[in-house]
């Protein structure tokens, strides 16, 4: 393992106030988002979608790395350039989602366990050859009055850690994503309690299995009340709770924390990250960044709507959201002057 190279890559992914673009929806997830907009669900339309994303002018001003999916990393631009090379040429580090999805957790109704460890060593070696320099694995923790079970937290933390160790062995920076879902009517306090327990378990496993903390990125949820909870905290309260939760559970050796958006509206995700920067940045041991999928892509996807004539407007919207999030890392995002409307202001369910 080349530790220096891993550390350099991890640092580069959160440098210069940039963040990650998670354009790694699996085919079924991408198809569901297309279906809602009446966009045909074919490999070629998915390729076209990804082509205009990776060729968005100026994207590298705000995006340090882009997470691809197995289908996408094998696809090319119309001129024959592989997407991974097109990204690298633009100054964006190519990454790859390597889990095979969250499946029913046997013996634990309603809970999930992420699959994909079998054969992972070989897949990572292939992705490295294809240009990927970091990888992502998403664990899903379901929150309700009685969930998560300790079993689901431990099993998911163990799988995340086995993935992370294999990534570092292969020269890829692991993006470790234990997502506590926003669905439900739970309070912010309950999200905080569960997120802390999950993160402590994940880092205990990472320590036990010898994963190098300096060479990974954590991708957590923000600490929020559930989507249907009647009490929704202010932006500042969410920022404070999230930072406090992370300070209590994430070791200082980790170079960067890049949030998922988890179904928050694009504007709220930017505003909450901005509040964390304004109120806490100078006192944090790690960089606070973003690794959004919906909160960067969804407004642009809706503008595009599968129409060639809308590509330039969609690229402008994508560039805009990426820029808003870079501004948020600097504490310079202003929701009042963020002109975006439509889905930028509404929550986006995963399905
Ligand atoms: P969202 O930002 O849409 O939650 O997606 C992040 C992600 O990569 C989920 O795995």
XYZ file of N, CA and C in Angstrom, residues 151-326:
528
model
N -27.419 -5.335 15.815
C -26.896 -6.267 14.799
C -26.703 -5.552 13.465
N -27.653 -4.716 13.079
C -27.508 -4.051 11.773
C -26.369 -3.036 11.802
N -26.199 -2.364 12.917
C -25.091 -1.403 13.005
C -23.757 -2.139 12.907
N -23.640 -3.240 13.633
C -22.358 -3.949 13.650
C -22.062 -4.628 12.309
N -23.083 -5.253 11.726
C -22.848 -5.949 10.459
C -22.469 -4.944 9.374
N -23.157 -3.804 9.345
C -22.837 -2.805 8.314
C -21.464 -2.164 8.555
N -21.119 -1.936 9.817
C -19.811 -1.347 10.115
C -18.698 -2.319 9.720
N -18.946 -3.604 9.948
C -17.947 -4.616 9.615
C -17.736 -4.683 8.099
N -18.844 -4.670 7.356
C -18.734 -4.720 5.884
C -18.057 -3.464 5.345
N -18.433 -2.309 5.881
C -17.804 -1.046 5.446
C -16.296 -1.105 5.666
N -15.908 -1.696 6.777
C -14.490 -1.742 7.115
C -13.739 -2.730 6.227
N -14.359 -3.870 5.953
C -13.681 -4.821 5.044
C -13.496 -4.189 3.669
N -14.515 -3.453 3.224
C -14.403 -2.731 1.946
C -13.268 -1.695 2.020
N -13.220 -0.938 3.120
C -12.228 0.137 3.228
C -10.810 -0.431 3.204
N -10.623 -1.554 3.896
C -9.284 -2.161 3.932
C -8.879 -2.641 2.537
N -9.812 -3.248 1.821
C -9.506 -3.711 0.459
C -9.193 -2.537 -0.458
N -9.917 -1.439 -0.296
C -9.652 -0.248 -1.120
C -8.230 0.246 -0.903
N -7.848 0.374 0.354
C -6.506 0.908 0.619
C -5.436 -0.038 0.083
N -5.668 -1.318 0.198
C -4.730 -2.300 -0.372
C -4.589 -2.087 -1.881
N -5.687 -1.731 -2.539
C -5.695 -1.564 -4.001
C -5.255 -0.164 -4.436
N -4.964 0.718 -3.473
C -4.532 2.076 -3.831
C -5.674 3.036 -4.080
N -6.876 2.666 -3.619
C -8.043 3.532 -3.774
C -8.439 4.098 -2.410
N -8.756 5.374 -2.367
C -9.216 5.988 -1.116
C -10.668 5.566 -0.876
N -10.960 4.931 0.266
C -12.353 4.569 0.534
C -13.166 5.763 1.024
N -14.330 5.930 0.435
C -15.310 6.884 0.959
C -16.303 6.028 1.743
N -16.256 6.181 3.050
C -16.992 5.311 3.966
C -18.327 5.971 4.278
N -19.410 5.373 3.785
C -20.719 6.033 3.869
C -21.711 5.227 4.704
N -21.815 5.515 6.007
C -22.868 4.906 6.805
C -24.028 5.895 6.877
N -25.069 5.654 6.089
C -26.169 6.627 6.003
C -27.304 6.261 6.946
N -27.552 7.115 7.929
C -28.757 6.984 8.754
C -29.863 7.705 7.982
N -30.877 6.957 7.578
C -31.888 7.509 6.671
C -32.699 8.622 7.330
N -33.121 9.570 6.497
C -33.960 10.686 6.963
C -35.435 10.308 7.075
N -35.834 9.192 6.439
C -37.268 8.845 6.422
C -37.781 8.606 7.837
N -39.002 9.080 8.093
C -39.618 8.824 9.400
C -39.908 10.108 10.139
N -40.479 9.935 11.337
C -40.881 11.122 12.111
C -40.023 11.288 13.365
N -38.818 10.695 13.336
C -37.935 10.786 14.502
C -37.443 12.226 14.697
N -37.043 12.479 15.938
C -36.536 13.820 16.262
C -35.058 13.945 15.888
N -34.590 15.175 15.873
C -33.160 15.420 15.650
C -32.328 14.746 16.747
N -32.830 14.791 17.965
C -32.069 14.187 19.070
C -31.864 12.686 18.830
N -32.907 12.050 18.316
C -32.787 10.596 18.056
C -31.808 10.342 16.903
N -31.858 11.172 15.883
C -30.895 11.027 14.779
C -29.473 11.208 15.297
N -29.309 12.170 16.178
C -27.997 12.437 16.762
C -27.491 11.206 17.527
N -28.370 10.666 18.359
C -27.989 9.517 19.195
C -27.595 8.326 18.310
N -28.405 8.035 17.296
C -28.131 6.884 16.443
C -26.893 7.133 15.582
N -26.769 8.345 15.058
C -25.600 8.646 14.208
C -24.314 8.508 15.012
N -24.323 8.983 16.253
C -23.117 8.828 17.082
C -22.800 7.350 17.312
N -23.840 6.582 17.594
C -23.591 5.157 17.856
C -23.035 4.476 16.590
N -23.606 4.826 15.458
C -23.146 4.227 14.203
C -21.693 4.628 13.933
N -21.390 5.903 14.059
C -20.030 6.358 13.735
C -19.007 5.770 14.695
N -19.354 5.688 15.970
C -18.409 5.100 16.924
C -18.140 3.633 16.580
N -19.184 2.938 16.168
C -19.017 1.524 15.808
C -18.166 1.401 14.548
N -18.430 2.258 13.581
C -17.647 2.216 12.337
C -16.176 2.487 12.645
N -15.891 3.517 13.426
C -14.477 3.834 13.682
C -13.809 2.799 14.578
N -14.570 2.161 15.436
C -13.998 1.083 16.236
C -13.578 -0.079 15.322
N -14.427 -0.396 14.347
C -14.090 -1.449 13.384
C -12.897 -1.049 12.517
N -12.904 0.190 12.050
C -11.799 0.657 11.197
C -10.480 0.536 11.952
N -10.522 0.883 13.230
C -9.325 0.782 14.067
C -8.918 -0.686 14.219
N -9.910 -1.539 14.525
C -9.626 -2.951 14.782
C -9.026 -3.630 13.547
N -9.507 -3.265 12.377
C -9.027 -3.927 11.144
C -7.845 -3.183 10.523
N -7.343 -2.161 11.196
C -6.100 -1.536 10.755
C -6.232 -0.623 9.544
N -7.408 -0.094 9.322
C -7.572 0.841 8.202
C -6.926 2.175 8.574
N -6.212 2.754 7.621
C -5.485 4.006 7.878
C -6.458 5.188 7.798
N -6.716 5.796 8.943
C -7.731 6.853 8.978
C -7.336 8.058 8.134
N -6.026 8.305 8.007
C -5.570 9.464 7.217
C -5.860 9.287 5.728
N -6.147 8.052 5.327
C -6.338 7.766 3.907
C -7.767 7.390 3.577
N -8.729 7.985 4.254
C -10.134 7.742 3.907
C -10.929 9.039 4.045
N -12.114 9.017 3.453
C -13.074 10.115 3.600
C -14.331 9.523 4.225
N -14.890 10.211 5.210
C -16.172 9.793 5.794
C -17.305 10.514 5.068
N -18.343 9.771 4.728
C -19.513 10.375 4.069
C -20.749 10.105 4.924
N -21.040 10.974 5.859
C -22.171 10.738 6.759
C -23.404 11.556 6.352
N -24.505 11.244 7.030
C -25.691 12.100 6.959
C -25.479 13.310 7.856
N -26.217 14.375 7.581
C -26.293 15.457 8.556
C -27.240 15.004 9.674
N -27.163 15.662 10.812
C -28.029 15.304 11.938
C -29.301 16.148 11.842
N -30.399 15.476 11.543
C -31.658 16.150 11.194
C -32.843 15.436 11.823
N -33.905 16.150 12.019
C -35.174 15.486 12.338
C -35.649 14.742 11.096
N -36.425 13.663 11.300
C -36.955 12.894 10.168
C -37.824 13.772 9.278
N -37.964 13.339 8.025
C -38.681 14.156 7.036
C -40.103 14.470 7.468
N -40.748 13.546 8.206
C -42.141 13.796 8.592
C -42.275 14.201 10.061
N -41.173 14.514 10.711
C -41.248 15.013 12.097
C -41.810 16.433 12.062
N -42.765 16.717 12.962
C -43.410 18.039 12.927
C -42.440 19.135 13.346
N -41.505 18.799 14.225
C -40.545 19.814 14.678
C -39.290 19.761 13.812
N -39.087 20.774 13.018
C -37.891 20.856 12.174
C -37.011 21.993 12.693
N -35.785 21.679 13.043
C -34.894 22.674 13.638
C -34.443 23.701 12.601
N -33.961 24.823 13.083
C -33.436 25.866 12.196
C -32.133 25.382 11.550
N -31.745 26.107 10.526
C -30.491 25.776 9.835
C -29.319 25.799 10.810
N -29.275 26.816 11.643
C -28.162 26.913 12.595
C -28.186 25.757 13.600
N -29.370 25.377 14.043
C -29.453 24.276 15.013
C -29.007 22.954 14.386
N -29.377 22.750 13.131
C -28.921 21.535 12.430
C -27.399 21.558 12.298
N -26.862 22.701 11.937
C -25.407 22.821 11.779
C -24.708 22.519 13.103
N -25.209 23.086 14.181
C -24.569 22.883 15.483
C -24.657 21.412 15.918
N -25.833 20.827 15.740
C -26.010 19.427 16.167
C -25.126 18.500 15.341
N -25.026 18.778 14.055
C -24.220 17.906 13.187
C -22.749 17.985 13.571
N -22.251 19.195 13.749
C -20.834 19.360 14.095
C -20.541 18.739 15.470
N -21.446 18.927 16.416
C -21.224 18.364 17.758
C -21.187 16.832 17.682
N -22.097 16.272 16.942
C -22.146 14.808 16.772
C -20.828 14.298 16.175
N -20.351 14.976 15.148
C -19.123 14.523 14.476
C -17.903 14.696 15.383
N -17.853 15.822 16.097
C -16.709 16.042 16.991
C -16.622 14.949 18.048
N -17.779 14.425 18.438
C -17.804 13.409 19.483
C -17.570 12.003 18.959
N -17.518 11.833 17.658
C -17.418 10.457 17.159
C -16.427 10.224 16.022
N -15.852 11.282 15.454
C -14.938 11.083 14.307
C -13.523 11.512 14.702
N -12.559 10.596 14.632
C -11.183 10.943 15.017
C -10.603 12.070 14.160
N -9.717 12.833 14.778
C -9.113 13.986 14.091
C -8.200 13.557 12.947
N -7.773 12.294 12.934
C -6.878 11.838 11.860
C -7.569 11.812 10.504
N -8.889 11.731 10.495
C -9.629 11.684 9.223
C -9.477 13.040 8.524
N -9.033 13.044 7.246
C -8.809 14.346 6.604
C -10.079 15.088 6.207
N -11.125 14.330 5.877
C -12.301 15.042 5.384
C -13.590 14.299 5.624
N -14.640 15.097 5.810
C -15.996 14.577 5.979
C -16.822 15.207 4.873
N -17.379 14.373 4.002
C -18.135 14.873 2.856
C -19.567 14.363 2.978
N -20.482 15.271 3.256
C -21.858 14.867 3.542
C -22.589 14.340 2.314
N -23.484 13.393 2.557
C -24.507 13.040 1.560
C -25.656 14.027 1.750
N -26.518 14.168 0.745
C -27.643 15.096 0.934
C -28.879 14.368 1.451
N -29.053 13.103 1.094
C -30.048 12.267 1.752
C -31.501 12.622 1.494
N -31.773 13.450 0.488
C -33.152 13.830 0.208
C -33.511 15.230 0.676
N -32.563 15.930 1.326
C -32.803 17.352 1.633
C -32.940 18.103 0.314
N -33.643 19.217 0.334
C -33.659 20.039 -0.877
C -32.245 20.548 -1.135
N -31.981 20.864 -2.393
C -30.641 21.318 -2.756
C -30.272 22.594 -1.986
N -31.228 23.501 -1.842
C -30.903 24.765 -1.162
C -30.652 24.559 0.325
N -31.450 23.691 0.952
C -31.242 23.449 2.387
C -29.904 22.767 2.628
N -29.540 21.839 1.760
C -28.252 21.149 1.928
C -27.118 22.177 1.873
N -27.204 23.101 0.918
C -26.171 24.139 0.817
C -26.204 25.050 2.051
N -27.398 25.435 2.469
C -27.519 26.383 3.586
C -26.995 25.767 4.884
N -27.266 24.488 5.083
C -26.813 23.844 6.326
C -25.293 23.668 6.319
N -24.737 23.307 5.174
C -23.271 23.205 5.091
C -22.643 24.581 5.310
N -23.265 25.588 4.736
C -22.768 26.957 4.909
C -22.751 27.357 6.392
N -23.830 27.015 7.089
C -23.902 27.379 8.511
C -22.813 26.668 9.305
N -22.513 25.442 8.939
C -21.416 24.736 9.635
C -20.098 25.472 9.408
N -19.884 25.949 8.175
C -18.640 26.659 7.875
C -18.567 27.968 8.647
N -19.651 28.714 8.617
C -19.659 30.034 9.270
C -19.447 29.888 10.771
N -20.130 28.914 11.367
C -20.174 28.846 12.826
C -19.054 28.009 13.433
N -18.451 27.104 12.643
C -17.534 26.137 13.278
C -16.204 25.903 12.578
N -16.086 26.327 11.320
C -14.956 25.860 10.499
C -13.592 26.056 11.166
N -13.408 27.191 11.804
C -12.073 27.513 12.323
C -11.675 26.606 13.492
N -12.629 25.833 14.023
C -12.303 25.009 15.199
C -12.395 23.514 14.912
N -12.411 23.124 13.645
C -12.600 21.705 13.318
C -11.289 21.025 12.914
N -11.113 19.767 13.303
C -9.876 19.067 12.929
C -9.869 18.560 11.488
N -11.057 18.356 10.903
C -11.155 17.820 9.540
C -11.853 18.847 8.656
N -11.681 18.675 7.341
C -12.419 19.519 6.396
C -13.867 19.033 6.331
N -14.789 19.961 6.250
C -16.204 19.610 6.051
C -16.572 19.917 4.612
N -16.935 18.878 3.863
C -17.189 19.060 2.434
C -18.525 18.412 2.065
N -18.747 18.243 0.785
C -20.009 17.651 0.317
C -19.714 16.522 -0.672
N -20.633 15.575 -0.715
C -20.584 14.498 -1.714
C -22.027 14.231 -2.115
N -22.633 15.230 -2.721
C -24.073 15.175 -2.986
C -24.371 14.524 -4.331
N -25.477 13.798 -4.372
C -26.017 13.322 -5.651
C -27.228 14.185 -5.995
N -28.361 13.925 -5.290
C -29.582 14.655 -5.625
C -29.417 16.162 -5.463
N -28.736 16.606 -4.419
C -28.670 18.046 -4.149
C -27.792 18.798 -5.148
N -27.095 18.081 -6.029
C -26.393 18.766 -7.124
C -27.080 18.490 -8.459
N -27.519 17.246 -8.645
C -27.996 16.864 -9.986
C -29.481 17.080 -10.238
N -30.313 16.968 -9.186
C -31.757 16.880 -9.433
C -32.324 18.101 -10.176
N -31.971 19.339 -9.774
C -32.524 20.479 -10.530
C -32.106 20.436 -11.997
N -30.865 20.035 -12.246
C -30.374 19.973 -13.637
C -31.067 18.867 -14.412
N -31.294 17.740 -13.760
C -31.975 16.620 -14.415
C -33.381 17.044 -14.845
N -34.049 17.792 -13.970
C -35.421 18.214 -14.293
C -35.443 19.212 -15.447
N -34.421 20.039 -15.530
C -34.350 20.977 -16.657
C -34.062 20.218 -17.955
N -33.140 19.282 -17.881
C -32.764 18.514 -19.077
C -33.963 17.750 -19.636
N -34.607 16.947 -18.754
C -35.820 16.207 -19.126
C -35.613 15.298 -20.346
N -34.362 14.930 -20.595
C -34.102 14.037 -21.730
C -34.031 14.744 -23.069
N -34.068 16.085 -23.066
C -34.132 16.852 -24.318
C -32.769 17.459 -24.669
N -32.275 17.139 -25.847
C -31.004 17.697 -26.311
C -31.012 19.234 -26.245
N -32.151 19.823 -26.569
C -32.244 21.290 -26.609
C -32.050 21.925 -25.235
N -32.176 21.139 -24.180
C -32.083 21.694 -22.818
C -30.718 21.452 -22.175
N -29.785 20.854 -22.920
C -28.515 20.454 -22.296
C -27.763 21.659 -21.723
N -27.693 22.743 -22.471
C -26.904 23.881 -21.972
C -27.515 24.454 -20.698
N -28.834 24.564 -20.657
C -29.489 25.086 -19.445
C -29.269 24.122 -18.278
N -29.308 22.838 -18.564
C -29.089 21.841 -17.500
C -27.647 21.935 -16.987
N -26.703 22.094 -17.902
C -25.304 22.239 -17.470
C -25.118 23.491 -16.618
N -25.817 24.553 -16.995
C -25.723 25.785 -16.183
C -26.253 25.538 -14.772
N -27.354 24.787 -14.680
C -27.947 24.494 -13.362
C -27.008 23.610 -12.533
N -26.365 22.649 -13.188
C -25.431 21.767 -12.482
C -24.234 22.574 -11.970
N -23.706 23.413 -12.839
C -22.574 24.269 -12.466
C -22.970 25.166 -11.291
N -24.180 25.680 -11.374
C -24.657 26.582 -10.324
C -24.699 25.875 -8.966
N -25.280 24.666 -8.926
C -25.401 23.982 -7.626
C -24.019 23.584 -7.097
N -23.141 23.164 -7.985
C -21.789 22.824 -7.538
C -21.120 24.072 -6.957
N -21.293 25.211 -7.616
C -20.699 26.473 -7.132
C -21.296 26.887 -5.795
N -22.611 26.695 -5.640
C -23.260 27.039 -4.362
C -22.634 26.250 -3.221
N -22.316 24.988 -3.488
C -21.772 24.170 -2.415
C -20.316 24.507 -2.128
N -19.600 24.928 -3.148
C -18.242 25.420 -2.859
C -18.333 26.701 -2.023
